[in-house]
């Protein structure tokens, strides 16, 4: 049996596109052991194969359908479009004859199941591939002579249209404007109908259609091609950036389409994915800048007041000491006020650091066996002086002891924040804390007699730098409840405003008895 040769009579150059070392070695041995005039080359990606074909003459490509940068028939379509004169044999690990038939329809000359690859089957595939490719080459040459100009013009129009589509999609960094541009670009110039599914966790959008084709493309990360259906056509393409799938787009036509629309659909999907991702990145950057500006503005404003007081007291003490006009009682009062302001600044800095740790994901939990009632009782004791100054009675009710595992410092911080709020916003009114065990959880309520929180602000007060209405003259960073909720959530619990009116507010916590330690 004669060896397969290239058209020139020289050795046939075979390029294997396969990422599995074992399969590649089996094919290499089958070829080199059977023929002396076969030049064998191997790459692991379609992108590398395209580059190799552009640099080196190749007679036959053996293409695996499951590769790192291509899955299914997408790699075949790309190779066929880039190198129509190269014979192409598909290697598949499945026994799906329909897949093989689709591969032939898309331009493959033959297909082999990997488990059946041996010298004889490769010999047959190579010979058939060359024969079929020779026939296709002659047919194509005749067609190109009569229709070359038409094809070139069509390709030029497609290229211009894609370039224009890219410009229109990237004209704005606003996500809503980008989506609007996308729809105006593709309908009706490219398709008759278009649907979009975006992962809601990736950004803000109101376009969510639970279409099966969209969800299949989104979940699998692969193009779903129904372009040759007799009743019409559709192509669903995942929206992917840097290997991350965050949505999918579906193009539909009322008539069948050729495989070129798949390539265009994938090209369009790549452009819209990049445009949406850029818009989201810009939006996230703007939001981060606003948070930073809010942080700096609020921090500088709130820290300026105690700092100014400290500066004034230090200057006053210096003058009085130099003049010898200050008594021991007056000096003691000045020192006490300096200590108060220093403590206040320390608390503010601590809250700001906690907020920063939460934002960076570094709020670690170190649980230990605790009696939660004792922790709350101890926190109330530390606030006795402040409560007396605010004319507030502190009361603890419920169970006498509840044992569990929590982070002691963080739990003290949670209840200190809630008691501080109660004293700050409800001076002269009682503060009631109720703690009870409920199954595998602990429930705690902290109720004050203050001005209350509007119902529309019940959730907003737990956000960063947010405070209830009418609190502008009361000092605060708007971070206490934000940090409190993050600590509670980190313990696996929840916190909410249970009730609020003009005569008081009640916060409710639910905590599991145990919490896992941070890694």
Coordinates of C-alpha atoms in Angstrom, one line a residue, residues 111-475:
X111 CA -14.1 11.9 11.6
X112 CA -12.6 9.2 13.8
X113 CA -13.5 7.9 17.3
X114 CA -10.4 8.1 19.5
X115 CA -10.8 4.5 20.7
X116 CA -10.6 3.2 17.2
X117 CA -7.5 5.2 16.1
X118 CA -4.9 2.8 14.7
X119 CA -2.6 2.7 11.6
X120 CA -5.3 1.3 9.3
X121 CA -8.0 3.9 10.3
X122 CA -5.5 6.7 10.1
X123 CA -4.4 5.5 6.7
X124 CA -8.0 5.5 5.5
X125 CA -8.8 8.9 7.0
X126 CA -5.7 10.5 5.6
X127 CA -6.3 9.1 2.1
X128 CA -10.0 10.0 2.1
X129 CA -9.2 13.4 3.5
X130 CA -6.8 14.2 0.7
X131 CA -9.1 12.8 -1.9
X132 CA -12.1 14.8 -0.6
X133 CA -10.0 17.9 -0.1
X134 CA -8.6 17.7 -3.7
X135 CA -12.2 17.5 -5.0
X136 CA -13.2 20.4 -2.8
X137 CA -10.2 22.4 -3.9
X138 CA -11.1 22.0 -7.6
X139 CA -14.7 22.8 -6.9
X140 CA -13.8 25.8 -4.8
X141 CA -11.4 27.1 -7.5
X142 CA -14.2 27.1 -10.0
X143 CA -16.6 28.8 -7.6
X144 CA -14.0 31.4 -6.6
X145 CA -13.4 32.3 -10.2
X146 CA -17.0 33.1 -10.7
X147 CA -18.0 34.5 -7.3
X148 CA -14.7 35.8 -5.8
X149 CA -15.7 39.4 -6.1
X150 CA -19.1 38.8 -4.5
X151 CA -17.4 37.0 -1.6
X152 CA -14.8 39.6 -1.2
X153 CA -17.4 42.4 -1.2
X154 CA -19.6 40.5 1.3
X155 CA -16.6 39.9 3.6
X156 CA -15.6 43.6 3.3
X157 CA -19.1 44.6 4.3
X158 CA -19.1 42.2 7.2
X159 CA -15.8 43.6 8.4
X160 CA -17.0 47.1 8.1
X161 CA -20.2 46.3 9.9
X162 CA -18.4 44.6 12.8
X163 CA -16.0 47.5 13.1
X164 CA -18.9 49.9 13.2
X165 CA -20.7 47.7 15.7
X166 CA -17.7 47.7 18.0
X167 CA -17.4 51.5 17.9
X168 CA -21.1 51.9 18.7
X169 CA -21.0 49.4 21.6
X170 CA -17.9 51.1 23.1
X171 CA -19.2 54.6 22.7
X172 CA -20.5 54.8 26.2
X173 CA -19.3 53.5 29.6
X174 CA -22.8 53.5 31.0
X175 CA -24.2 49.9 31.2
X176 CA -27.8 50.9 30.2
X177 CA -26.6 52.9 27.2
X178 CA -24.3 50.0 26.2
X179 CA -27.3 47.6 26.3
X180 CA -29.4 50.0 24.3
X181 CA -26.7 50.3 21.7
X182 CA -26.4 46.6 21.5
X183 CA -30.0 46.1 20.6
X184 CA -30.0 48.9 18.0
X185 CA -26.8 47.4 16.4
X186 CA -28.1 43.8 16.0
X187 CA -31.8 44.3 15.2
X188 CA -32.6 44.3 12.4
X189 CA -29.2 44.6 10.7
X190 CA -27.9 41.2 11.9
X191 CA -30.9 39.3 13.2
X192 CA -34.7 39.6 13.5
X193 CA -34.9 39.1 17.3
X194 CA -32.4 39.2 20.1
X195 CA -32.6 38.1 23.8
X196 CA -30.1 38.8 26.5
X197 CA -29.5 37.1 29.9
X198 CA -27.1 38.7 32.4
X199 CA -26.0 37.4 35.7
X200 CA -27.7 39.8 38.2
X201 CA -24.7 39.4 40.6
X202 CA -22.5 41.0 37.9
X203 CA -24.2 44.3 37.7
X204 CA -27.5 46.2 37.4
X205 CA -29.8 45.2 34.5
X206 CA -33.5 44.6 34.1
X207 CA -33.0 42.3 31.0
X208 CA -33.4 38.8 32.3
X209 CA -35.2 36.2 30.0
X210 CA -35.2 32.6 31.1
X211 CA -34.9 31.2 27.5
X212 CA -33.6 27.6 27.4
X213 CA -31.0 28.4 24.7
X214 CA -29.7 31.4 26.7
X215 CA -29.5 29.4 29.9
X216 CA -27.7 26.5 28.1
X217 CA -25.1 28.8 26.7
X218 CA -24.7 30.7 30.0
X219 CA -24.4 27.5 32.1
X220 CA -22.2 25.6 29.7
X221 CA -20.1 28.5 28.4
X222 CA -20.5 27.1 24.9
X223 CA -22.2 28.3 21.7
X224 CA -25.6 26.7 21.1
X225 CA -25.9 26.5 17.4
X226 CA -29.3 25.9 15.8
X227 CA -28.5 27.9 12.6
X228 CA -29.7 25.2 10.1
X229 CA -33.2 24.5 11.5
X230 CA -35.8 24.3 8.7
X231 CA -38.3 26.3 10.7
X232 CA -35.8 29.1 11.3
X233 CA -32.5 29.6 13.1
X234 CA -31.0 30.7 16.4
X235 CA -27.5 31.0 17.9
X236 CA -27.0 31.4 21.6
X237 CA -23.5 32.6 22.6
X238 CA -22.1 33.0 26.2
X239 CA -20.8 36.4 27.2
X240 CA -17.3 35.7 28.4
X241 CA -14.4 38.0 29.5
X242 CA -11.1 36.5 30.8
X243 CA -12.7 33.1 31.1
X244 CA -15.6 34.4 33.2
X245 CA -19.1 33.7 31.9
X246 CA -21.5 36.4 33.1
X247 CA -24.4 36.1 30.7
X248 CA -25.5 34.9 27.2
X249 CA -27.1 36.4 24.1
X250 CA -29.4 34.7 21.6
X251 CA -29.9 35.7 18.0
X252 CA -32.9 34.5 16.1
X253 CA -34.0 34.4 12.4
X254 CA -37.2 33.2 10.8
X255 CA -35.3 31.4 8.0
X256 CA -32.3 29.0 8.1
X257 CA -28.8 30.5 8.1
X258 CA -25.3 29.2 7.2
X259 CA -22.5 28.6 9.6
X260 CA -21.0 32.1 9.0
X261 CA -23.7 33.6 11.2
X262 CA -22.3 31.5 14.1
X263 CA -18.9 33.2 13.6
X264 CA -20.5 36.6 13.4
X265 CA -22.6 35.9 16.4
X266 CA -19.6 34.9 18.4
X267 CA -17.7 37.9 17.3
X268 CA -20.6 40.2 18.3
X269 CA -20.9 38.4 21.6
X270 CA -17.2 39.0 22.3
X271 CA -17.6 42.7 21.5
X272 CA -20.7 43.2 23.7
X273 CA -19.2 41.2 26.5
X274 CA -16.2 43.5 26.6
X275 CA -18.4 46.6 26.3
X276 CA -20.6 45.5 29.2
X277 CA -17.7 44.4 31.3
X278 CA -15.9 47.7 30.7
X279 CA -19.1 49.6 31.7
X280 CA -19.4 47.6 34.9
X281 CA -15.8 48.1 35.7
X282 CA -16.2 51.8 35.2
X283 CA -19.4 51.8 37.3
X284 CA -17.6 49.9 40.1
X285 CA -14.7 52.3 40.0
X286 CA -17.0 55.3 40.2
X287 CA -18.8 53.7 43.1
X288 CA -15.5 53.0 44.9
X289 CA -14.4 56.6 44.3
X290 CA -17.7 57.8 45.8
X291 CA -17.2 55.5 48.8
X292 CA -13.7 56.7 49.3
X293 CA -14.8 60.4 49.0
X294 CA -17.6 59.8 51.5
X295 CA -15.2 58.0 53.8
X296 CA -12.7 60.8 53.7
X297 CA -15.3 63.5 54.0
X298 CA -17.1 62.0 57.0
X299 CA -13.9 60.9 58.7
X300 CA -12.3 64.3 58.4
X301 CA -15.5 66.0 59.6
X302 CA -16.1 63.8 62.6
X303 CA -12.5 63.7 63.7
X304 CA -12.1 67.5 63.3
X305 CA -14.5 68.2 66.2
X306 CA -12.7 66.3 69.0
X307 CA -9.4 67.3 67.6
X308 CA -10.4 71.0 67.7
X309 CA -11.5 70.5 71.3
X310 CA -8.2 68.9 72.2
X311 CA -6.3 71.7 70.6
X312 CA -8.4 74.3 72.4
X313 CA -8.0 72.6 75.8
X314 CA -4.2 72.2 75.3
X315 CA -3.9 75.9 74.4
X316 CA -6.0 77.0 77.4
X317 CA -4.1 74.9 79.8
X318 CA -0.8 76.3 78.5
X319 CA -2.0 79.9 79.0
X320 CA -3.4 79.1 82.5
X321 CA -0.2 77.3 83.6
X322 CA 2.0 80.1 82.4
X323 CA -0.2 82.7 84.1
X324 CA -0.5 80.5 87.2
X325 CA -4.2 81.1 87.3
X326 CA -5.4 77.5 87.1
X327 CA -6.6 75.6 90.2
X328 CA -6.1 71.8 90.7
X329 CA -9.8 71.3 90.3
X330 CA -9.8 73.2 87.0
X331 CA -6.7 71.3 85.8
X332 CA -8.3 68.0 86.7
X333 CA -11.4 68.9 84.7
X334 CA -9.3 69.9 81.7
X335 CA -7.5 66.6 81.8
X336 CA -10.8 64.7 82.1
X337 CA -12.2 66.4 79.0
X338 CA -9.0 65.7 77.1
X339 CA -9.3 62.0 78.1
X340 CA -13.0 62.0 76.9
X341 CA -12.1 63.5 73.6
X342 CA -9.2 61.2 73.1
X343 CA -11.4 58.2 73.9
X344 CA -14.0 59.5 71.4
X345 CA -11.3 59.8 68.7
X346 CA -10.0 56.3 69.4
X347 CA -13.5 54.9 69.1
X348 CA -14.0 56.7 65.7
X349 CA -10.7 55.4 64.4
X350 CA -11.6 51.9 65.6
X351 CA -14.9 52.0 63.7
X352 CA -13.2 53.3 60.6
X353 CA -10.6 50.5 60.7
X354 CA -13.4 47.9 61.2
X355 CA -15.2 49.3 58.1
X356 CA -12.0 49.1 56.2
X357 CA -11.4 45.5 57.2
X358 CA -14.9 44.5 56.3
X359 CA -14.5 46.1 52.8
X360 CA -11.2 44.2 52.2
X361 CA -12.7 40.9 53.5
X362 CA -10.4 40.8 56.6
X363 CA -12.9 40.8 59.4
X364 CA -11.8 37.5 61.1
X365 CA -13.8 35.7 63.8
X366 CA -12.1 33.9 66.7
X367 CA -14.9 32.1 68.6
X368 CA -14.5 30.8 72.1
X369 CA -16.9 29.3 74.7
X370 CA -18.9 32.1 76.2
X371 CA -21.9 32.9 78.4
X372 CA -23.6 35.5 76.1
X373 CA -25.7 36.8 78.9
X374 CA -22.5 37.6 80.9
X375 CA -21.0 39.4 77.9
X376 CA -24.1 41.6 77.6
X377 CA -24.2 42.2 81.4
X378 CA -20.6 43.2 81.3
X379 CA -21.2 45.6 78.4
X380 CA -24.1 47.2 80.3
X381 CA -21.8 47.7 83.3
X382 CA -19.3 49.6 81.2
X383 CA -22.0 52.0 80.1
X384 CA -23.4 52.7 83.6
X385 CA -21.7 56.0 83.9
X386 CA -22.7 57.1 80.3
X387 CA -26.3 55.9 81.0
X388 CA -26.4 58.0 84.2
X389 CA -25.2 61.0 82.3
X390 CA -27.9 60.5 79.7
X391 CA -30.5 59.9 82.4
X392 CA -31.3 56.4 81.0
X393 CA -32.1 53.3 83.0
X394 CA -30.5 50.1 81.7
X395 CA -32.4 46.8 82.1
X396 CA -31.4 43.3 81.2
X397 CA -34.2 40.6 81.0
X398 CA -34.6 37.0 79.9
X399 CA -32.4 34.0 80.5
X400 CA -29.8 34.1 83.2
X401 CA -27.2 32.2 81.2
X402 CA -26.8 31.1 77.6
X403 CA -23.6 29.2 76.7
X404 CA -22.3 29.0 73.2
X405 CA -19.3 29.9 71.0
X406 CA -18.8 33.4 69.8
X407 CA -16.0 36.0 69.3
X408 CA -15.9 37.8 72.6
X409 CA -14.5 41.1 71.4
X410 CA -16.8 41.2 68.4
X411 CA -19.9 40.5 70.6
X412 CA -18.9 43.2 73.0
X413 CA -18.6 45.5 70.0
X414 CA -22.0 44.6 68.7
X415 CA -23.8 45.3 72.0
X416 CA -21.7 48.4 72.7
X417 CA -22.8 49.8 69.4
X418 CA -26.4 49.1 70.0
X419 CA -26.3 50.6 73.6
X420 CA -24.4 53.6 72.3
X421 CA -27.1 54.3 69.8
X422 CA -29.8 53.8 72.4
X423 CA -28.2 56.4 74.7
X424 CA -27.4 58.8 71.9
X425 CA -30.8 58.9 70.3
X426 CA -33.0 58.3 73.4
X427 CA -31.6 60.4 76.3
X428 CA -33.8 60.4 79.4
X429 CA -35.6 57.2 78.3
X430 CA -35.1 53.6 79.5
X431 CA -33.1 51.0 77.5
X432 CA -34.3 47.4 77.7
X433 CA -32.3 44.4 76.6
X434 CA -34.0 41.0 76.4
X435 CA -31.9 37.9 75.7
X436 CA -33.5 34.4 75.3
X437 CA -32.5 31.0 73.8
X438 CA -34.7 29.8 70.9
X439 CA -33.7 26.3 69.9
X440 CA -30.2 26.3 68.3
X441 CA -30.3 30.1 68.3
X442 CA -30.2 33.1 70.6
X443 CA -32.5 36.1 70.2
X444 CA -31.6 39.5 71.6
X445 CA -33.7 42.6 71.4
X446 CA -32.4 46.1 72.3
X447 CA -35.2 48.7 72.8
X448 CA -34.9 52.4 73.5
X449 CA -37.4 55.2 73.9
X450 CA -35.8 57.6 71.3
X451 CA -37.1 59.4 68.3
X452 CA -37.5 56.2 66.2
X453 CA -36.5 55.4 62.6
X454 CA -38.8 55.8 59.6
X455 CA -39.9 52.6 58.0
X456 CA -38.3 53.4 54.7
X457 CA -34.9 53.8 56.6
X458 CA -35.1 50.4 58.3
X459 CA -32.7 48.8 55.9
X460 CA -30.8 51.9 54.8
X461 CA -29.4 52.5 58.4
X462 CA -27.3 49.3 58.1
X463 CA -25.5 50.7 55.0
X464 CA -22.1 52.4 55.1
X465 CA -22.2 56.1 56.0
X466 CA -26.0 56.0 56.3
X467 CA -28.1 57.4 59.2
X468 CA -31.7 57.9 60.0
X469 CA -33.6 61.1 59.1
X470 CA -33.3 64.0 61.5
X471 CA -29.9 62.9 63.0
X472 CA -27.7 65.5 61.3
X473 CA -26.9 67.4 64.5
X474 CA -26.0 64.3 66.5
X475 CA -22.4 63.3 66.0

